[in-house]
């Protein structure tokens, strides 16, 4: 079973860090196979950046994503440009303040807006919006548990772990509620 | 202009928490980038000298070496360019150290002159090329496999080179250790021909305990024996180390057994015969390859590096489509495993060779195959889609 996830944002939002935590959790704490590849525009700050993650129970041959099970985006173009890459009945998690679903014509997608920036701000640090989104991913992705993500998060941010765990939990709870009664169905997507 | 990315130390400052007393990482499972794995392998192989110039997409190797080499008592220095980097490796090698650098196409071009110098002076060293796309500065951030022939023929005069081509983060680690061992054994420059996808991807990495890793050390000449420093009758000659009293001349000119320049034809013949022969006579010991579904294969894909990952997916898909496809993955493109290609080519109908260039390794495959050989060539800048290879298999199979 192979699942493909793209996390995309603008330079500084932490898309690649988010992807790294997710793939790290899959490999080290779920015992699964995972590959993370990175992509950037030529700009350091403000240009797009993305992490592509393939997670599988089997050894991974082709290491890049082809059809996304889940797109996570923190900017509008990230949704617009990648919409056609999402599988039928796939899912999108988007930063609510920065991304609008209004232009999306596809009816098959499960779309979950997450106010990641305002949640992170309310916890004290806006910079953790990407960690809030990682928590949201756990609500949708069956291949990586929230417990494994917590361990991977602690590896990545050993000094600020308490704060980051709060951000992770907030994202997880919010996305779990958002998927609501469709949660079991939603989980099967990825 | 071609260089992007400065050396930043902060990203890797927490590494030393997991070190063993030898400085190598503790054995265990890691989630690591290919370029980082390369550095950890070099440390495990005993390399303690790095000279380089940062260049995308190899810069993480230099970046991590700048943190890790000082931690293990080694040195990593930034040179003014890649010409000097390769020259510094030769100096370090003759001073008795295992030495390495990492670069990409533009830097590899600049190193060619000193690769020849390392070859003729028999200085063991390892050069990692994380290949990017295109000629000149090309596309720094994207994948290519355009330097495969340069690794073989890029330096002037007759050379015989050794190159490894990893297809995963784990293999990048493993082959970097092997590259050092091979360099030490053959006293010659050895290349690790990675590419942007393999260098920059993050994957599972199992780090073995250092006791379980075979690490070769070069034979060192005993100054007291006054042995011939370039004894061409012997494939594996002990290396004179600078400062130990061997008092030998190391020359880039064609040199006799004492190391002195000579224009005598018999000297030329014996020297070049030795330099090429020590690798050619032992090529089969160097060859590494890997097979998937070869036993009943009728259509064979020969691939290497990141393209071999696409090829593996393609072979599985082709099998699902009813084509008896198999994969022969070249782990050592150089010296070319000619007898292996010949052997498998006799069992199959066709060979297809996918490469992210316009036809390089397809040539020695064709030279040695006893069946039709079809190149699948794509512009660099994107990893080959498996369906491209499946399509080619469909065509040749029908």
Coordinates of C-alpha atoms in Angstrom, one line a residue, chain A residues 19-21 23-24 26-28 31-38 40 59-64 66 155 158-159, chain B residues 14 17-18 29-31 33 60 141 196-197 200-205 306 309-310 312-313 316 383-386:
Chain A
X19 CA 7.4 16.8 5.5
X20 CA 10.5 15.7 7.2
X21 CA 8.7 15.1 10.5
X23 CA 8.4 10.9 6.8
X24 CA 10.7 10.5 9.8
X26 CA 6.8 6.8 9.2
X27 CA 10.3 5.3 9.0
X28 CA 11.5 5.4 12.6
X31 CA 8.5 0.8 10.7
X32 CA 7.3 1.7 7.3
X33 CA 9.2 2.7 4.2
X34 CA 9.2 6.4 3.3
X35 CA 11.0 8.7 0.9
X36 CA 11.0 12.4 1.2
X37 CA 12.1 14.6 -1.7
X38 CA 12.3 18.3 -1.7
X40 CA 12.2 24.8 -4.2
X59 CA 10.2 -1.1 -0.4
X60 CA 9.7 2.0 -2.5
X61 CA 10.8 1.8 -6.1
X62 CA 9.9 5.0 -7.9
X63 CA 10.7 7.6 -5.2
X64 CA 8.6 10.6 -6.5
X66 CA 2.7 10.8 -9.2
X155 CA 13.7 14.5 17.5
X158 CA 14.1 18.8 21.3
X159 CA 14.3 22.2 23.0
Chain B
X14 CA 23.3 18.4 17.1
X17 CA 25.1 13.5 20.6
X18 CA 24.8 10.2 18.9
X29 CA 18.2 3.0 11.9
X30 CA 18.2 6.6 10.8
X31 CA 16.1 8.8 8.6
X33 CA 19.4 12.6 3.4
X60 CA 25.1 19.2 2.0
X141 CA 18.8 21.9 -8.6
X196 CA 20.5 15.0 -7.4
X197 CA 17.6 12.6 -6.6
X200 CA 18.9 15.0 -1.8
X201 CA 16.3 12.4 -1.0
X202 CA 15.6 11.3 2.6
X203 CA 15.2 7.6 3.3
X204 CA 15.8 4.9 5.8
X205 CA 19.5 4.3 6.6
X306 CA 18.1 7.0 -9.7
X309 CA 14.3 3.2 -9.4
X310 CA 12.1 4.2 -12.3
X312 CA 12.2 -1.2 -11.2
X313 CA 8.7 0.3 -11.1
X316 CA 6.9 -4.5 -12.2
X383 CA 13.5 11.7 -13.1
X384 CA 12.3 9.4 -15.8
X385 CA 8.7 8.4 -15.4
X386 CA 8.3 4.6 -15.2

